[in-house]
Each structure stands twice: as structure tokens, then as C-alpha cells.
Coordinates of C-alpha atoms and ligand atoms in Angstrom, one line a residue:
M12 CA 88.4 24.1 -17.7
L13 CA 86.0 24.3 -20.6
S14 CA 85.5 20.6 -20.6
L15 CA 84.8 20.5 -16.9
L16 CA 82.1 23.1 -17.4
R17 CA 80.7 21.1 -20.2
L18 CA 80.7 18.1 -17.9
T19 CA 78.8 20.0 -15.2
L20 CA 76.2 21.1 -17.7
A21 CA 75.8 17.5 -18.9
V22 CA 75.3 16.2 -15.4
S23 CA 72.8 18.9 -14.6
A24 CA 70.8 18.1 -17.7
V25 CA 70.5 14.5 -16.7
V26 CA 69.7 15.2 -13.1
A27 CA 66.8 17.4 -14.0
P28 CA 65.1 17.4 -10.6
V29 CA 67.9 19.8 -9.4
F30 CA 65.8 22.5 -11.2
A31 CA 62.5 21.0 -10.2
E32 CA 59.8 23.6 -9.5
I33 CA 56.9 23.3 -7.2
H34 CA 53.6 24.6 -8.6
N35 CA 50.9 25.4 -6.0
V36 CA 47.3 25.0 -7.0
V37 CA 44.5 26.0 -4.7
V38 CA 41.4 23.7 -4.9
G39 CA 38.1 25.4 -4.1
N40 CA 38.3 28.5 -1.9
A41 CA 36.8 30.4 1.1
N42 CA 33.9 31.6 -1.1
G43 CA 33.0 27.9 -1.9
Q44 CA 33.8 28.3 -5.6
T45 CA 34.2 25.1 -7.7
I46 CA 37.5 26.1 -9.2
Y47 CA 41.3 25.2 -9.3
T48 CA 43.5 28.3 -9.1
P49 CA 45.3 28.5 -11.5
E50 CA 43.3 26.4 -13.9
A51 CA 46.2 25.5 -16.2
I52 CA 50.0 25.4 -15.9
S53 CA 53.1 24.4 -17.8
A54 CA 55.5 22.2 -16.0
N55 CA 58.7 20.4 -16.7
P56 CA 59.5 16.8 -16.1
G57 CA 60.5 16.5 -12.4
D58 CA 58.3 19.4 -11.3
Q59 CA 55.8 18.8 -8.6
V60 CA 52.2 20.1 -8.4
V61 CA 50.9 20.6 -4.9
F62 CA 47.1 20.7 -4.7
Q63 CA 46.0 22.6 -1.6
F64 CA 42.4 21.8 -0.7
Q65 CA 40.4 24.7 0.7
Q66 CA 36.7 24.9 1.7
K67 CA 34.1 22.3 0.7
N68 CA 34.9 18.8 -0.3
H69 CA 36.9 18.4 -3.5
T70 CA 39.2 16.0 -5.3
A71 CA 42.1 16.2 -7.8
T72 CA 41.4 13.2 -10.0
Q73 CA 43.2 12.4 -13.3
S74 CA 40.9 12.1 -16.3
S75 CA 41.6 12.3 -20.0
F76 CA 40.9 14.9 -22.7
A77 CA 38.3 12.6 -24.3
N78 CA 36.4 12.1 -21.0
P79 CA 37.0 15.1 -18.8
C80 CA 34.7 14.1 -16.0
G81 CA 35.7 10.4 -15.8
A82 CA 38.5 8.9 -13.8
L83 CA 41.4 7.7 -16.0
D84 CA 42.1 4.0 -15.6
G85 CA 45.3 3.8 -13.5
G86 CA 45.4 7.6 -13.0
F87 CA 46.0 9.4 -9.8
D88 CA 43.3 10.5 -7.4
S89 CA 43.6 12.5 -4.2
G90 CA 40.3 11.2 -2.9
F91 CA 37.8 13.5 -1.2
M92 CA 39.4 16.2 0.9
P93 CA 36.6 17.7 3.1
V94 CA 37.4 21.1 4.6
P95 CA 34.9 22.8 6.8
A96 CA 33.8 26.4 6.1
N97 CA 35.4 27.7 9.3
Q98 CA 38.9 26.2 8.7
T99 CA 41.4 28.9 7.8
D100 CA 44.7 27.1 7.8
N101 CA 46.4 23.7 7.8
F102 CA 44.7 22.9 4.5
P103 CA 45.3 19.3 3.4
T104 CA 47.5 18.9 0.3
Y105 CA 48.1 16.2 -2.4
T106 CA 51.2 16.2 -4.5
I107 CA 51.9 14.8 -8.0
T108 CA 55.1 14.6 -9.8
V109 CA 55.2 15.6 -13.5
N110 CA 57.1 12.8 -15.3
D111 CA 57.0 14.0 -18.9
T112 CA 55.8 16.8 -21.1
K113 CA 52.5 15.1 -22.0
P114 CA 49.3 16.9 -20.9
I115 CA 47.8 15.9 -17.6
W116 CA 44.0 16.4 -17.2
V117 CA 42.4 16.7 -13.8
F118 CA 38.8 17.1 -12.6
C119 CA 36.9 17.3 -9.3
N120 CA 35.0 14.0 -8.7
Q121 CA 32.5 15.6 -6.3
A122 CA 28.8 14.8 -7.2
A123 CA 30.0 12.9 -10.3
N124 CA 27.3 12.0 -12.8
T125 CA 24.7 14.2 -11.1
P126 CA 23.4 17.7 -12.1
N127 CA 25.6 19.1 -9.2
S128 CA 28.8 17.6 -10.7
H129 CA 31.7 19.9 -9.9
C130 CA 33.4 18.8 -13.1
G131 CA 30.2 19.6 -15.0
A132 CA 30.4 23.1 -13.5
G133 CA 33.8 23.5 -15.1
M134 CA 36.0 22.4 -12.2
V135 CA 38.9 21.1 -14.2
F136 CA 42.6 21.6 -14.3
A137 CA 45.4 20.8 -16.8
V138 CA 49.2 20.6 -16.9
N139 CA 50.9 21.1 -20.3
C140 CA 47.7 21.4 -22.4
G141 CA 47.7 22.9 -25.9
Q142 CA 47.5 26.6 -26.5
D143 CA 44.2 28.2 -27.2
G144 CA 43.3 27.4 -30.8
Q145 CA 44.9 24.0 -30.6
P146 CA 42.5 21.0 -30.4
N147 CA 43.7 20.0 -26.9
S148 CA 43.5 23.5 -25.4
F149 CA 42.3 24.1 -21.9
T150 CA 39.3 26.0 -23.2
N151 CA 38.2 23.0 -25.3
F152 CA 38.8 20.7 -22.3
K153 CA 36.7 22.9 -20.0
N154 CA 34.0 23.4 -22.5
A155 CA 33.7 19.6 -22.9
A156 CA 33.3 19.4 -19.1
L157 CA 30.7 22.2 -19.1
A158 CA 28.8 20.3 -21.9
I159 CA 28.7 17.2 -19.7
G160 CA 27.3 19.3 -16.9
A161 CA 24.6 20.8 -19.2
S162 CA 23.6 17.3 -20.4
L163 CA 23.4 16.0 -16.8
K164 CA 21.1 18.9 -15.9
A165 CA 19.0 18.4 -19.0
Q166 CA 18.6 14.7 -18.2
A167 CA 17.5 15.5 -14.7
T168 CA 14.8 17.9 -15.7
A169 CA 13.6 16.0 -18.8
T170 CA 10.3 14.4 -18.2
T171 CA 10.4 10.7 -19.1
P172 CA 8.6 10.4 -22.4
V173 CA 5.9 7.8 -22.3
T174 CA 4.0 5.8 -24.8
T175 CA 1.4 3.1 -24.7
A176 CA 2.0 -0.6 -24.8
A177 CA 1.2 -2.5 -28.0
Y178 CA -1.9 -3.9 -26.4
G179 CA -3.8 -3.5 -23.1
G180 CA -3.6 0.3 -22.9
V181 CA -0.9 0.5 -20.3
T182 CA 1.4 3.5 -20.3
I183 CA 5.1 2.6 -20.5
P184 CA 8.4 4.5 -20.8
A185 CA 9.3 5.3 -24.4
A186 CA 12.4 3.8 -26.0
P187 CA 15.5 6.0 -25.6
E188 CA 16.5 8.3 -28.4
A189 CA 19.2 6.4 -30.3
S190 CA 21.8 7.8 -32.6
V191 CA 23.4 5.6 -35.3
V192 CA 27.1 5.4 -34.8
T193 CA 29.7 3.9 -37.0
V194 CA 32.9 2.8 -35.4
T195 CA 35.9 0.7 -36.2
V196 CA 36.0 -2.3 -33.9
T197 CA 39.3 -4.1 -33.1
V198 CA 39.2 -7.5 -31.7
E199 CA 42.4 -9.5 -31.4
A200 CA 44.1 -9.0 -34.8
S201 CA 40.8 -8.2 -36.7
H202 CA 39.3 -4.8 -37.5
W203 CA 35.9 -4.1 -38.9
T204 CA 33.4 -1.3 -39.2
T205 CA 30.2 -1.6 -37.3
T206 CA 27.1 0.5 -37.3
Y207 CA 25.0 0.4 -34.2
S208 CA 22.5 2.5 -32.4
S209 CA 23.9 4.2 -29.4
Y210 CA 21.7 5.4 -26.5
P211 CA 22.3 6.3 -22.9
G212 CA 23.5 3.1 -21.2
S213 CA 24.0 1.1 -24.4
P214 CA 26.6 -1.6 -24.1
N215 CA 30.0 -1.7 -25.6
P216 CA 29.8 -2.7 -29.3
T217 CA 33.1 -4.5 -29.1
P218 CA 32.9 -8.3 -28.8
V219 CA 34.9 -9.8 -25.9
S220 CA 36.6 -12.0 -28.5
L221 CA 36.2 -13.2 -32.0
T222 CA 34.0 -16.0 -30.9
G223 CA 32.2 -14.2 -28.0
T224 CA 31.3 -15.8 -24.8
T225 CA 28.4 -18.0 -23.8
H226 CA 25.8 -17.1 -21.2
K227 CA 23.8 -20.1 -19.8
V228 CA 20.2 -19.5 -18.8
V229 CA 18.2 -22.2 -17.0
V230 CA 14.6 -22.3 -18.0
G231 CA 12.0 -23.7 -15.5
G232 CA 12.9 -26.4 -13.0
A233 CA 11.8 -29.4 -11.0
N234 CA 9.7 -27.3 -8.6
G235 CA 7.6 -25.8 -11.3
E236 CA 9.6 -22.6 -11.3
L237 CA 8.3 -20.0 -13.8
T238 CA 11.7 -18.4 -14.2
Y239 CA 14.7 -17.9 -16.4
D240 CA 17.8 -18.0 -14.2
P241 CA 19.5 -15.5 -14.4
P242 CA 16.5 -13.3 -15.4
F243 CA 18.7 -11.1 -17.5
V244 CA 22.2 -10.9 -18.8
Q245 CA 24.5 -8.1 -20.2
A246 CA 26.1 -9.4 -23.3
Q247 CA 28.3 -8.1 -26.1
P248 CA 27.9 -8.7 -29.9
R249 CA 28.9 -12.3 -30.8
D250 CA 28.1 -13.6 -27.4
Q251 CA 25.7 -16.6 -27.3
I252 CA 22.8 -17.1 -25.0
T253 CA 22.2 -20.8 -24.4
F254 CA 18.8 -21.6 -22.8
E255 CA 18.9 -24.9 -21.0
F256 CA 15.4 -26.2 -20.5
H257 CA 14.7 -28.0 -17.3
E258 CA 11.6 -29.7 -16.0
K259 CA 8.1 -28.9 -17.4
N260 CA 7.5 -27.6 -20.8
H261 CA 8.6 -24.0 -21.6
T262 CA 9.7 -21.9 -24.5
A263 CA 12.1 -18.9 -25.0
T264 CA 10.4 -16.7 -27.5
L265 CA 11.5 -13.3 -28.7
S266 CA 9.0 -10.5 -28.0
S267 CA 9.5 -6.7 -27.5
F268 CA 9.4 -4.3 -24.6
D269 CA 6.0 -2.9 -25.7
A270 CA 4.5 -6.3 -26.3
P271 CA 6.2 -8.5 -23.7
C272 CA 3.9 -11.6 -24.1
R273 CA 3.5 -11.6 -27.9
A274 CA 5.9 -13.3 -30.3
N275 CA 8.0 -10.8 -32.2
P276 CA 7.5 -11.1 -36.0
L277 CA 11.2 -11.7 -36.3
G278 CA 10.3 -15.2 -35.2
L279 CA 13.1 -16.2 -32.9
D280 CA 11.5 -19.1 -30.9
S281 CA 12.9 -22.2 -29.2
G282 CA 9.5 -24.0 -29.6
F283 CA 8.2 -26.0 -26.7
M284 CA 10.8 -28.0 -24.8
P285 CA 9.0 -30.7 -22.7
V286 CA 11.4 -32.1 -20.1
A287 CA 10.2 -35.1 -18.0
A288 CA 10.4 -34.9 -14.2
N289 CA 12.9 -37.7 -14.1
S290 CA 15.0 -36.4 -17.0
T291 CA 18.7 -36.2 -16.5
T292 CA 19.5 -34.5 -19.8
F293 CA 18.3 -31.0 -20.6
P294 CA 17.8 -29.7 -24.2
T295 CA 19.3 -26.4 -25.1
W296 CA 18.6 -23.6 -27.6
T297 CA 21.1 -20.9 -28.5
V298 CA 20.7 -17.4 -29.7
T299 CA 23.6 -15.3 -31.0
V300 CA 23.7 -11.6 -29.9
N301 CA 24.4 -9.5 -33.0
D302 CA 24.1 -6.0 -31.7
T303 CA 23.9 -3.9 -28.6
N304 CA 20.1 -3.5 -28.5
P305 CA 18.1 -5.1 -25.8
L306 CA 16.4 -8.4 -26.6
W307 CA 13.2 -9.3 -24.7
F308 CA 12.0 -12.9 -24.3
Y309 CA 9.0 -14.7 -22.7
C310 CA 7.6 -18.2 -22.3
R311 CA 4.6 -19.0 -24.6
Q312 CA 3.3 -21.7 -22.3
H313 CA 0.0 -21.5 -20.4
K314 CA -1.1 -23.2 -17.2
P315 CA -4.0 -25.6 -17.3
D316 CA -6.2 -22.8 -16.1
G317 CA -5.3 -20.8 -19.2
S318 CA -3.2 -18.2 -17.5
A319 CA 0.0 -17.4 -19.2
H320 CA 3.5 -18.2 -17.8
C321 CA 4.5 -14.8 -19.2
G322 CA 1.7 -13.1 -17.2
A323 CA 3.2 -14.7 -14.1
G324 CA 6.4 -12.9 -14.9
M325 CA 8.3 -15.6 -16.8
V326 CA 10.3 -13.2 -19.0
F327 CA 14.0 -12.8 -19.8
A328 CA 16.1 -10.0 -21.2
V329 CA 19.5 -9.4 -22.9
N330 CA 21.0 -6.0 -22.3
P331 CA 18.2 -4.2 -20.6
V332 CA 19.4 -0.8 -19.5
Q333 CA 19.2 -1.2 -15.8
T334 CA 19.8 2.5 -15.1
S335 CA 16.8 3.4 -17.3
A336 CA 13.0 3.3 -16.9
R337 CA 13.1 0.3 -19.4
N338 CA 14.9 -1.9 -16.9
F339 CA 14.2 -5.6 -16.4
T340 CA 11.8 -5.1 -13.6
A341 CA 9.8 -2.6 -15.6
F342 CA 9.6 -5.2 -18.5
Q343 CA 8.5 -8.0 -16.0
N344 CA 5.9 -5.7 -14.4
L345 CA 4.6 -4.9 -17.8
A346 CA 4.2 -8.6 -18.7
I347 CA 2.3 -9.1 -15.5
A348 CA 0.2 -6.0 -16.0
L349 CA -0.7 -7.0 -19.6
N350 CA -1.0 -10.8 -19.3
G351 CA -1.3 -11.5 -15.6
T352 CA -4.5 -13.0 -14.2
N353 CA -5.7 -9.5 -13.4
A354 CA -5.1 -8.0 -16.8
T355 CA -8.3 -7.2 -18.7
G356 CA -6.6 -8.3 -22.0
A357 CA -5.7 -11.7 -20.4
A358 CA -9.3 -12.2 -19.2
T359 CA -10.8 -11.6 -22.6
S360 CA -8.2 -13.4 -24.7
G361 CA -7.6 -16.4 -22.4
G362 CA -11.1 -17.0 -21.3
S363 CA -11.7 -18.5 -17.9
T364 CA -13.5 -21.7 -18.6
T365 CA -11.3 -23.7 -20.9
S366 CA -7.6 -23.9 -21.6
Q367 CA -6.4 -21.6 -24.3
A368 CA -5.0 -23.0 -27.5
P369 CA -1.3 -23.1 -26.6
T370 CA -0.1 -21.5 -29.8
S371 CA -2.4 -18.5 -29.7
G372 CA 0.4 -16.3 -28.3
A373 CA 2.3 -16.8 -31.5
S374 CA -0.5 -16.6 -34.0
S375 CA -1.9 -13.4 -32.6
S376 CA 1.4 -11.8 -32.9
A377 CA 0.9 -10.9 -36.5
A378 CA -1.0 -7.9 -35.2
S379 CA 0.5 -5.0 -37.1
N380 CA 0.7 -2.7 -34.0
V381 CA 3.3 -4.8 -32.4
A382 CA 6.0 -2.3 -31.6
L383 CA 9.4 -3.5 -32.5
G384 CA 12.3 -2.8 -30.2
M385 CA 15.1 -0.5 -31.3
G386 CA 17.0 -3.7 -32.2
S387 CA 15.1 -4.4 -35.3
L388 CA 15.1 -0.8 -36.4
F389 CA 18.8 -0.4 -36.2
A390 CA 20.0 -3.9 -36.5
L391 CA 23.7 -3.8 -36.3
V392 CA 25.5 -4.3 -39.6
A393 CA 28.8 -5.9 -38.9
L394 CA 30.8 -5.7 -42.1
L395 CA 33.2 -8.5 -41.5
L396 CA 36.4 -8.3 -43.3
Ligands
NAG26 C1 32.9 14.3 0.9 O1 32.3 13.9 -0.3 C2 32.2 12.5 -0.4 C3 31.6 12.2 -1.8 O2 30.4 13.0 -2.0 C4 31.3 12.0 0.7 O3 31.2 10.6 0.6 C5 31.9 12.4 2.0 O4 31.0 12.0 3.0 C6 32.1 13.9 2.1 N1 32.8 14.2 3.3 C7 32.3 15.1 4.2 C8 33.0 15.2 5.5 O5 31.3 15.8 3.9
NAG27 C1 34.3 24.9 13.2 O1 32.9 24.8 13.5 C2 32.6 23.6 14.3 C3 31.1 23.5 14.6 O2 30.4 24.3 13.7 C4 33.4 23.5 15.5 O3 33.2 22.3 16.2 C5 34.9 23.6 15.2 O4 35.7 23.7 16.4 C6 35.2 24.9 14.4 N1 36.5 24.9 14.0 C7 37.3 26.0 14.0 C8 38.7 25.8 13.5 O5 36.9 27.0 14.3
NAG28 C1 55.0 9.9 -12.1 O1 55.6 8.6 -11.8 C2 55.4 8.2 -10.5 C3 56.2 6.9 -10.3 O2 56.0 6.0 -11.3 C4 53.9 7.9 -10.3 O3 53.6 7.5 -9.0 C5 53.1 9.2 -10.6 O4 51.7 8.9 -10.5 C6 53.5 9.7 -12.0 N1 52.9 11.0 -12.2 C7 51.9 11.2 -13.0 C8 51.3 12.6 -13.1 O5 51.4 10.3 -13.7
NAG29 C1 10.9 -41.6 -16.5 O1 9.7 -42.1 -16.1 C2 8.9 -42.7 -17.2 C3 7.6 -43.1 -16.6 O2 7.2 -42.3 -15.5 C4 9.6 -43.9 -17.7 O3 8.9 -44.4 -18.8 C5 11.0 -43.4 -18.2 O4 11.7 -44.6 -18.6 C6 11.8 -42.7 -17.1 N1 13.0 -42.2 -17.7 C7 14.1 -42.2 -17.0 C8 15.3 -41.6 -17.8 O5 14.3 -42.7 -15.9
NAG30 C1 22.0 -13.0 -35.3 O1 22.4 -13.3 -36.6 C2 22.3 -14.7 -36.9 C3 22.8 -14.9 -38.3 O2 22.2 -14.0 -39.2 C4 20.8 -15.1 -36.7 O3 20.7 -16.5 -37.0 C5 20.3 -14.8 -35.3 O4 19.0 -15.1 -35.2 C6 20.5 -13.4 -35.0 N1 20.2 -13.1 -33.6 C7 19.3 -12.3 -33.2 C8 19.1 -12.1 -31.8 O5 18.5 -11.7 -34.0
NAG31 C1 13.2 0.3 -13.0 O1 11.8 -0.1 -13.2 C2 11.1 0.1 -12.0 C3 9.7 -0.5 -12.3 O2 9.1 0.2 -13.4 C4 11.0 1.5 -11.6 O3 10.3 1.7 -10.4 C5 12.5 2.0 -11.4 O4 12.5 3.4 -11.2 C6 13.3 1.8 -12.7 N1 14.7 2.1 -12.4 C7 15.2 3.2 -13.0 C8 16.7 3.4 -12.7 O5 14.6 3.9 -13.7
NAG32 C1 -5.5 -8.9 -8.6 O1 -6.8 -8.5 -8.2 C2 -7.1 -8.9 -6.8 C3 -8.6 -8.5 -6.6 O2 -8.9 -7.2 -7.1 C4 -6.2 -8.1 -5.9 O3 -6.4 -8.5 -4.6 C5 -4.7 -8.5 -6.3 O4 -3.8 -7.8 -5.5 C6 -4.5 -8.3 -7.7 N1 -3.2 -8.8 -8.1 C7 -2.3 -8.1 -8.8 C8 -1.0 -8.8 -9.1 O5 -2.5 -7.0 -9.2
NAG33 C1 4.2 -28.9 -24.4 O1 3.3 -27.8 -24.4 C2 2.7 -27.6 -25.7 C3 1.9 -26.4 -25.6 O2 1.1 -26.3 -24.5 C4 1.8 -28.8 -26.0 O3 1.3 -28.7 -27.3 C5 2.7 -30.1 -26.0 O4 1.9 -31.2 -26.2 C6 3.4 -30.2 -24.6 N1 4.3 -31.3 -24.7 C7 4.3 -32.2 -23.8 C8 5.2 -33.4 -24.0 O5 3.6 -32.2 -22.8
NAG34 C1 -1.0 -11.6 -23.8 O1 -2.2 -10.8 -24.0 C2 -2.3 -10.4 -25.3 C3 -3.6 -9.5 -25.4 O2 -4.6 -10.1 -24.8 C4 -2.5 -11.6 -26.2 O3 -2.5 -11.2 -27.6 C5 -1.3 -12.5 -26.1 O4 -1.4 -13.7 -26.8 C6 -1.1 -12.9 -24.6 N1 0.1 -13.7 -24.4 C7 0.1 -14.9 -23.9 C8 1.4 -15.6 -23.8 O5 -0.9 -15.4 -23.5

């Protein structure tokens, strides 16, 4: 008898769902509040959480403690559940099953990454989080979400700081505020510490592999194209940019955002690469990307009338932050504004009667007011093991 009872207990322990509970969570409400009610629950493996979506248009999307307002890779997501203000019943639901005792972090993905982000307003939910006082408490999770909301609001109201180009008196967006971050990077079986400048939109400092990958960029072409193709690339440290020079006679020369058509004193320059019209081989020049900072390039060549290829928009960039005011188009526009045929600077420096000495772009670059990109200020220090 006793052993039978013991057997029954053992069986029930294995078949946990027999005791499974259903936890109801109301998402939003008739007052249009951005809240899950309740905000945090404890649940056992096998339990179900039923999200009932009330008024407005919310989601229950899995995130992580580290990134409260970002969808977790491979996590669950109810999708948007729009409920009109006058709907009073038959609310849609979405059910998840709790599989273990690990915390589950959830947020509402409505208006993500905007000042109106529901998550940023604190619309988060958790299963099996830590108690108050523990690092992974619900309070800490919600505060992290609120901090994201505050930062999104601050970004939206901040006026874009501006500065003046290194020459030509054109107003340009200032470089982003960067903070120097030290992280341990793991690639394949290697680990090392790297120090880099992090700013909104900065790329991942982790190389794709120990040798990186190669990005090919075609310079010029048989039809007299004044282009780099593609005009910009996103690259990780250790990647290589291989410029392949096609017809005509171009360069790839490092400059800076503030002085797009002037050689950077760091001196990275392919030199002129003349390629005959009937050529079947194309010389290359390769630059290794060492950090996450943008790299700005231009062609030093001038047309017979003295106008600069750069002023015609022949520029290239590595890691421009496309979501920022310092995007590739802004850089190209600046080159045209400063060295285009309508630029006052170009008219005075280039002259209009004779061709300009081809190397003047480089020699005039010694000007001390050439503003360096963040790259040279916070060059990445990769302490290879
Ligand atoms: C719900 O929100 C999503 C995301 O903002 C939006 O795409 C969708 O159109 C909304 N649905 C309704 C019915 O408002
Ligand atoms: C809610 O309002 C819309 C128009 O405002 C109407 O078409 C719809 O029938 C209403 N629904 C209910 C459940 O009252
Ligand atoms: C629990 O496991 C099921 C089946 O693998 C999965 O679909 C579900 O998303 C899991 N639940 C959670 C909260 O991860
Ligand atoms: C290209 O043309 C030039 C003269 O126009 C000639 O000297 C040269 O041999 C040609 N090269 C090739 C690879 O055909
Ligand atoms: C990256 O570092 C290598 C080795 O120091 C150097 O040759 C190369 O010019 C650097 N690349 C850039 C973009 O500064
Ligand atoms: C990119 O630059 C262009 C030209 O300056 C500007 O109009 C646009 O707003 C910029 N994009 C962003 C996301 O700031
Ligand atoms: C250059 O100036 C001319 C004459 O003022 C004007 O028509 C043209 O649009 C300008 N071009 C650019 C690229 O600003
Ligand atoms: C390429 O251009 C440079 C600068 O204009 C010039 O000095 C050089 O002679 C040109 N090379 C050829 C082969 O045309
Ligand atoms: C662009 O204009 C500036 C200012 O006039 C000049 O110093 C620089 O050499 C020009 N760049 C080119 C490639 O002509």
C-alpha cells in the first residue's frame, strides 16, 4: 500500500503538467494604459501564461534582462494585437508555456526605438525574476526599460550639434559623443581585450573571423565614372578593403569627414593608378580596417579643367553611421559643397585658367586645422594575445 502511494507520487512528479496552472495577464486596459497586469509572476515548469490583449495595440515579445526593449533572437512574439477602444469582450489572447524555472523577460514592441516606445514607458513583464534587491529583480528590469525610454526622448529633443568644416566655412554635423569602452573579444578560439570608441550606431568591434573578410571596391571605369562601387561598406575590425582600379587614373586617399577632399595627415594613399582603356588587368590597393570608426576616402585626381574628382562626389566611406547626420550622403554632399565647381574654395584654389598641380590636394593637407575623425583620436588598441 505504502509503495503504491510512493509510486503514485513519483508518477505525479514526473508528469508535472497535471498540476499546471494558468496565469492570466492583461495587456493594456480600457484606460489605454501601457501596462501588463500583473507585471511579474512566479510560475512552475509546465504552467501556461495567457496574455489577454485589451485596448490599444500591444505585443508580448520576449527580450532579455540585458536588453529589455529588444526582441530576443529566437524568442517568442505575439505580434501586434490591435483592439479598438470600443471593444469590450472577446479580447485576443496569446499563450506561452513555461518550460523551466529560468526568468522570462517580456516587453511591448509598440513604437520601438521611438520616444513613444511602450517598453521605454515601462511596459515590461517578467516570469520568475529575482526578488527585489537581487540584480535581476523586476524593479531593475523595469528601470532599465525606463532608462531606454528616457534616452530615446532625450535623443529626439536634442538639437544636432554642429561645427564648421575644416575649410570652406560650411556648417556640418558634429562627430558623435564617443565613450571609450574596453571589452573582451572572442573569435574562434582566441580571446583578447580591445579598447574602442563606442557611439550611437557604432559597428560591432568583434571581427567576423581571425582573418576578417575582404570588401572589393571598384574605382572608376571605362565610361569615365567618377565613382567607388559600392560607395560605402560596413566592415568589422580585421576586414580588408581592396580597391580595384579600373580605367582612367584615380586614387583612394584617406581624408576626414570635416575635410573630405584633403589628405589626412595619417597618410593612407594608394597613389595614382593609371589604367589604360584597353587594359585587362586592374591594379589593387588594400587597406586593413583596425577599428570601428568611420574611414573617409576621396580621389585626388583633377579633370583637365582643374576641377576635382572629389568635388564631383568621388568619395568613399567605411562604416559611416547611416542612421546619423554624418551618413555617406552627407559626406558626399560636403565634398561637393567644399570642392565642387561652385565652391568658393575650389574656385580660388583650383584657378580656372590652367590645370592645377595634381598633387596640391596632398601637399595642402598639412594645414593644421584639418580635423581628424574620431578614428585617429581613439584608435583601437587590439592587444593581441
Ligand atoms: C498596430 O501597430 C503596428 C505597429 O505599430 C502597426 O503596424 C499596425 O498597423 C497597428 N494596427 C492597427 C490596427 O492600428
Ligand atoms: C466600434 O466603433 C466602430 C467605428 O467607430 C464601429 O464600426 C464598430 O462597430 C464598433 N464596435 C463595437 C463593438 O461597438
Ligand atoms: C517552451 O517550449 C516550447 C516547445 O519547445 C516552445 O515552443 C516555447 O516557446 C517554450 N516556451 C518559452 C517560454 O520559451
Ligand atoms: C593598348 O593600346 C596601346 C596603344 O593604344 C598599345 O600600345 C598596347 O599594346 C595595348 N595594350 C593591350 C593590352 O592591348
Ligand atoms: C591598420 O593597421 C595596419 C598595421 O598597423 C596599418 O598598416 C594600416 O594602415 C591600418 N589601417 C588604417 C585604416 O589605419
Ligand atoms: C543623411 O544625410 C542627409 C544629407 O545631409 C540628410 O538629409 C539626412 O537627414 C541624413 N540622414 C539621417 C538619418 O540623419
Ligand atoms: C552651381 O551654380 C549654378 C549657377 O549659380 C547653379 O545653376 C547650379 O545649380 C549650381 N550647382 C550646384 C551643384 O550647386
Ligand atoms: C595620373 O595622374 C597623375 C596626376 O594627375 C599624373 O601625374 C600622372 O602622370 C597620370 N598618369 C598617367 C599614366 O596618365
Ligand atoms: C578642396 O578644396 C580645399 C580648399 O580649397 C583644398 O585645400 C583642397 O586641396 C581641395 N581638394 C582637391 C582634391 O582639390
